[in-house]
Amino acid sequence: MIRSIWIERVILLLFGVILFFFVLSLAISITINSDWLYYIFIKLEHLDKKVFLTSNELWHEYKTILYYLNFSWIETLHTKLPLSVSAIHHFEDVKKLFEFNYIVLLITSIMIGIMWRRIFTKTEWWNLLNLFKVSNIIILMLVCIVCLDFSNAFIVFHQLLFNNRDWIFNPANTPIIKALPELFFETCFIEIVVIFELVMYTFNWFLKNRLRRE
């Protein structure tokens, strides 16, 4: 009996972890494809003037980079703006991260689909909701810490994900960096957090209402 309870708790925790990574990868997927957000920055920050392109040309350049990062069959990145060898290598690394994120999204969505109806009792669902209340508090605390010093957090993020310094672009030979302000990446981070919290809130709301009706 005790062993059975512990197994159920481990499975519950596992499902919580899977759901966390599913929502996170979903939020990342939506955000990295929000080219409309970059267009807003082009207009508000006049980024096109920094690289001597029209706003539509710069937006097309950004979408060209996104197409390269998103689709594995596009093997070479072609842009109007010159790219250094290290910048090209960095985009290759980012492409791998995009692919990894989509793999996580696919695997976790399949696992959630399998586990959703087959594992948990009503009591366990309530326990899962309590678990997410605690995790949401922790996440919001981490978000506040990151937002207080985003510049350093941004550097640490790159140091953790990349084992080289190719992410440090030289504006002289990679002018696209002039049109990618830090504020844009901070806004992307905020978008990820907002989407994550909205999805989690929707999940909590849906599950609470379903459990109360049973």
Short mmCIF file of C-alpha atoms in Angstrom, two decimals, residues 73-182:
data_model
loop_
_atom_site.label_atom_id
_atom_site.label_comp_id
_atom_site.label_asym_id
_atom_site.label_seq_id
_atom_site.Cartn_x
_atom_site.Cartn_y
_atom_site.Cartn_z
CA TRP A 73 16.10 21.62 -44.88
CA ILE A 74 17.35 25.22 -45.19
CA GLU A 75 21.05 24.58 -44.74
CA THR A 76 22.51 27.98 -45.60
CA LEU A 77 21.61 31.40 -44.27
CA HIS A 78 21.46 34.09 -46.98
CA THR A 79 20.96 37.69 -45.91
CA LYS A 80 21.54 41.10 -47.44
CA LEU A 81 23.44 42.16 -44.37
CA PRO A 82 26.94 40.64 -44.09
CA LEU A 83 27.62 38.00 -41.46
CA SER A 84 30.97 37.05 -39.98
CA VAL A 85 32.08 33.43 -39.81
CA SER A 86 31.49 33.37 -36.05
CA ALA A 87 27.99 34.85 -36.52
CA ILE A 88 27.12 32.15 -39.05
CA HIS A 89 28.36 29.52 -36.62
CA HIS A 90 26.27 31.07 -33.85
CA PHE A 91 23.13 30.90 -35.97
CA GLU A 92 23.93 27.24 -36.63
CA ASP A 93 24.03 26.69 -32.87
CA VAL A 94 20.75 28.54 -32.41
CA LYS A 95 19.19 26.41 -35.15
CA LYS A 96 20.05 23.31 -33.11
CA LEU A 97 18.35 24.85 -30.06
CA PHE A 98 15.24 25.55 -32.14
CA GLU A 99 15.18 21.92 -33.25
CA PHE A 100 15.70 20.71 -29.68
CA ASN A 101 12.82 22.89 -28.47
CA TYR A 102 10.47 21.47 -31.12
CA ILE A 103 11.50 17.92 -30.22
CA VAL A 104 10.73 18.63 -26.54
CA LEU A 105 7.34 20.08 -27.55
CA LEU A 106 6.50 17.02 -29.63
CA ILE A 107 7.60 14.42 -27.08
CA THR A 108 5.96 16.12 -24.08
CA SER A 109 2.68 16.65 -25.95
CA ILE A 110 2.57 12.95 -26.83
CA MET A 111 3.35 11.94 -23.23
CA ILE A 112 0.67 14.26 -21.84
CA GLY A 113 -1.84 12.84 -24.30
CA ILE A 114 -1.04 9.32 -23.11
CA MET A 115 -1.03 10.13 -19.38
CA TRP A 116 -3.97 12.55 -19.27
CA ARG A 117 -6.84 10.07 -19.01
CA ARG A 118 -5.14 6.95 -17.71
CA ILE A 119 -3.27 7.71 -14.52
CA PHE A 120 -4.75 10.11 -12.02
CA THR A 121 -7.61 10.03 -9.56
CA LYS A 122 -9.56 13.10 -8.55
CA THR A 123 -7.46 13.51 -5.39
CA GLU A 124 -4.22 13.39 -7.38
CA TRP A 125 -5.43 16.12 -9.73
CA TRP A 126 -6.03 18.38 -6.74
CA ASN A 127 -2.52 17.57 -5.50
CA LEU A 128 -1.18 18.51 -8.93
CA LEU A 129 -2.95 21.87 -8.74
CA ASN A 130 -1.34 22.53 -5.36
CA LEU A 131 2.03 21.62 -6.81
CA PHE A 132 1.62 24.17 -9.58
CA LYS A 133 0.66 26.90 -7.14
CA VAL A 134 4.04 26.48 -5.46
CA SER A 135 5.92 26.23 -8.77
CA ASN A 136 4.24 29.40 -10.09
CA ILE A 137 5.39 31.34 -7.05
CA ILE A 138 8.96 30.13 -7.57
CA ILE A 139 8.86 31.00 -11.28
CA LEU A 140 7.54 34.50 -10.63
CA MET A 141 10.30 35.08 -8.07
CA LEU A 142 12.94 34.00 -10.61
CA VAL A 143 11.38 36.26 -13.25
CA CYS A 144 11.59 39.23 -10.90
CA ILE A 145 15.27 38.49 -10.24
CA VAL A 146 16.03 38.25 -13.98
CA CYS A 147 14.16 41.45 -14.81
CA LEU A 148 16.06 43.38 -12.12
CA ASP A 149 19.32 42.78 -14.01
CA PHE A 150 18.45 41.45 -17.44
CA SER A 151 21.81 42.37 -18.97
CA ASN A 152 23.77 40.04 -16.71
CA ALA A 153 21.07 37.37 -16.92
CA PHE A 154 21.28 37.57 -20.73
CA ILE A 155 25.05 37.04 -20.61
CA VAL A 156 24.76 34.12 -18.18
CA PHE A 157 22.06 32.59 -20.40
CA HIS A 158 24.42 32.61 -23.39
CA GLN A 159 27.35 31.30 -21.35
CA LEU A 160 25.25 28.36 -20.20
CA LEU A 161 23.82 27.46 -23.61
CA PHE A 162 26.86 28.02 -25.82
CA ASN A 163 30.35 26.62 -25.33
CA ASN A 164 31.97 29.39 -27.39
CA ARG A 165 31.98 33.16 -27.75
CA ASP A 166 30.45 33.28 -31.23
CA TRP A 167 27.35 34.93 -29.77
CA ILE A 168 29.36 38.13 -29.26
CA PHE A 169 28.79 39.93 -32.56
CA ASN A 170 31.07 42.67 -33.88
CA PRO A 171 28.92 45.44 -35.41
CA ALA A 172 31.69 46.15 -37.93
CA ASN A 173 31.33 42.80 -39.74
CA THR A 174 27.90 41.71 -38.45
CA PRO A 175 25.71 44.84 -38.59
CA ILE A 176 22.50 42.90 -37.87
CA ILE A 177 23.40 43.17 -34.17
CA LYS A 178 22.66 46.90 -34.38
CA ALA A 179 19.07 46.00 -35.22
CA LEU A 180 18.73 43.46 -32.39
CA PRO A 181 18.59 45.57 -29.23
CA GLU A 182 18.71 43.99 -25.80
#
